[in-house]
C-alpha atoms as one frame of an Amber mdcrd trajectory, in Angstrom:
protein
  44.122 -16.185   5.725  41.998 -19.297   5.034  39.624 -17.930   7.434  39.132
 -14.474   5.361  39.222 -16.899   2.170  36.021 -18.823   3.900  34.192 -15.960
   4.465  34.413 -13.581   1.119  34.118 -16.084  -0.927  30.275 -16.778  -0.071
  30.151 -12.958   0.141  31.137 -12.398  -3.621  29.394 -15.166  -4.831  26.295
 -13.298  -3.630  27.303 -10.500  -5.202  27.884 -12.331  -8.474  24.052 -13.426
  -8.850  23.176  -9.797  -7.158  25.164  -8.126 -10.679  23.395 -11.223 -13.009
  19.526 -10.356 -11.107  20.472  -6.713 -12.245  21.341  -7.482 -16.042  17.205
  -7.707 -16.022  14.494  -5.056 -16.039  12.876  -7.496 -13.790  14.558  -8.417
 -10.566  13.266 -11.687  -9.035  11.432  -9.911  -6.778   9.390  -7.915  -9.239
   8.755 -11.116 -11.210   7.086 -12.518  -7.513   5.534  -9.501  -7.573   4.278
  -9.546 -11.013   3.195 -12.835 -10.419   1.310 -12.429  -7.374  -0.555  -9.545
  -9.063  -1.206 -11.610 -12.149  -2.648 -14.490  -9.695  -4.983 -11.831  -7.996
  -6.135 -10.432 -11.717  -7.135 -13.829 -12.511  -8.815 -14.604  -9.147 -11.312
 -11.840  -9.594 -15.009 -12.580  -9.637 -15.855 -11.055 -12.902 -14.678 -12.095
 -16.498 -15.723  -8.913 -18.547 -14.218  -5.808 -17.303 -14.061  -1.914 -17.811
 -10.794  -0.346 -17.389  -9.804   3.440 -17.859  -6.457   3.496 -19.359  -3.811
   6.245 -20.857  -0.477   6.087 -21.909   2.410   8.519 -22.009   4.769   7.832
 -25.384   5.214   8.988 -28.378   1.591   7.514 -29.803  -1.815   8.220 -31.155
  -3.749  11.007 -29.310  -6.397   8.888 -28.779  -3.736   6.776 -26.534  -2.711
   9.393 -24.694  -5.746  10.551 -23.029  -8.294   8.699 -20.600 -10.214   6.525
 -21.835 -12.657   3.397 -20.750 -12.108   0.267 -21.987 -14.808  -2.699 -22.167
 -13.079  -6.129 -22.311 -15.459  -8.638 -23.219 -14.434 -12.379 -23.879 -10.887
 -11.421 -23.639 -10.963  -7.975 -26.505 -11.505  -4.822 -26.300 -15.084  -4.327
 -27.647 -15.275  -1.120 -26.603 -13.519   2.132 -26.186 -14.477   5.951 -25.059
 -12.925   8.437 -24.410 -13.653  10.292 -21.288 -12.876  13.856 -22.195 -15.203
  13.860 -24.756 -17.572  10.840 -24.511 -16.356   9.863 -28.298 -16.172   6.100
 -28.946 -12.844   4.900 -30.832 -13.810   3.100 -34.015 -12.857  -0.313 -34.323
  -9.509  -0.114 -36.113  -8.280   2.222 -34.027  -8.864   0.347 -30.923  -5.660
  -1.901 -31.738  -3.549   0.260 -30.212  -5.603  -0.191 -26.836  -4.451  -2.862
 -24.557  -5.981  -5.084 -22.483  -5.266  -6.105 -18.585  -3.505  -9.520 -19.827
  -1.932  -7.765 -22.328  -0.168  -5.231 -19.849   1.068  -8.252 -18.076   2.517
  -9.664 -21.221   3.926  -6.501 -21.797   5.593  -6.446 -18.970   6.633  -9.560
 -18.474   8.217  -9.843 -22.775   9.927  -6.304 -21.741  12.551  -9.009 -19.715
  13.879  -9.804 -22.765  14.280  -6.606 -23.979  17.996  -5.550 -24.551  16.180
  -1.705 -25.172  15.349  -1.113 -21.877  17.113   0.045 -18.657  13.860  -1.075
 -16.281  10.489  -2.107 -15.428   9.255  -0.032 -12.813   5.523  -1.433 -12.434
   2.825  -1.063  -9.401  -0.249  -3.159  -8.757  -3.652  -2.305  -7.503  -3.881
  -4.222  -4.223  -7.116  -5.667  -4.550  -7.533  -6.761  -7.818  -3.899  -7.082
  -9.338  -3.688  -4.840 -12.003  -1.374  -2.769 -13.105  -2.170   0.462 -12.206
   1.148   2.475 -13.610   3.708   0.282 -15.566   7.214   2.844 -16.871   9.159
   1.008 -19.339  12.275   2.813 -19.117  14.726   2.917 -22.132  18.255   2.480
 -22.429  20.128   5.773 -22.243  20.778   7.221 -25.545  17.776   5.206 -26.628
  15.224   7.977 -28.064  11.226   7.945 -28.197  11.286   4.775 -27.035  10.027
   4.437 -23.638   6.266   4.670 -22.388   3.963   4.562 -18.973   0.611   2.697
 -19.148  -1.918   4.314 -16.545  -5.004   1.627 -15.815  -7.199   2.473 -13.130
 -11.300   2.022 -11.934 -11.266  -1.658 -12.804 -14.774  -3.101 -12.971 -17.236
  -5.713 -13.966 -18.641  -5.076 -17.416 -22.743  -4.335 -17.241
């Protein structure tokens, strides 16, 4: 009996921190991940960027459809939208986010009690987040949302 004592009770002390890891939206693993990606964003050669971005939620149009982002200095200086070529006025821009401020996004959503999980993928070269689903709670409505980023480039 002492033998079977030695050998499950390892076994469901690994399970213990396996049930804690999945109290998270973020596993360890995705927070590596996340970091890794986060390293890679930072490592890039250019500080300005473009970005095309959309979001699925319940949020302005504008939001909702593709649209090109110019991060200058850290903002969002400029935004059109590629369906139409429009340019979003300055105080609508706000609810535009930046590269960093998907990773902050995803990395606060940890502490969210709202959400059932993170589910985030990274563009292998450069790091960025190229779909992040913030999935809510069930019973929780019209509150999660899916960031799209993709054609990351230097800003002319």
């Amino acid at each position: 009996m002492t033998g079977l004592r030695s050998f499950y009770a390892p076994l469901l002390a690994l399970l213990g921190v396996s049930l804690a890891g999945c109290e998270s939206p973020l596993s360890p693993g995705e927070l590596r991940l996340l970091a890794q990606a986060e390293a890679r964003w930072e490592a890039r050669s250019f500080p300005d960027y473009t970005i095309e971005m959309r979001q699925a939620c319940f949020c302005p149009q504008e939001v909702t459809q593709w649209a090109r982002l110019e991060v200058r200095g850290g903002r969002i200086a400029r935004v059109v939208l590629l369906e139409t070529g429009a340019e979003v006025p300055p105080d609508k821009r706000v609810d535009f986010r930046t590269v960093e401020q998907v990773f902050a996004s995803i990395r606060q959503a940890n502490n969210a009690d709202w959400l059932e999980d993170v589910v985030a993928e990274y563009d292998r070269l450069l790091g960025f987040p190229t779909q992040v689903d913030f999935v809510p709670k069930r019973g929780i409505l019209d509150a999660g949302s899916t960031f799209y980023l993709r054609n990351a480039a230097p800003a002319l």
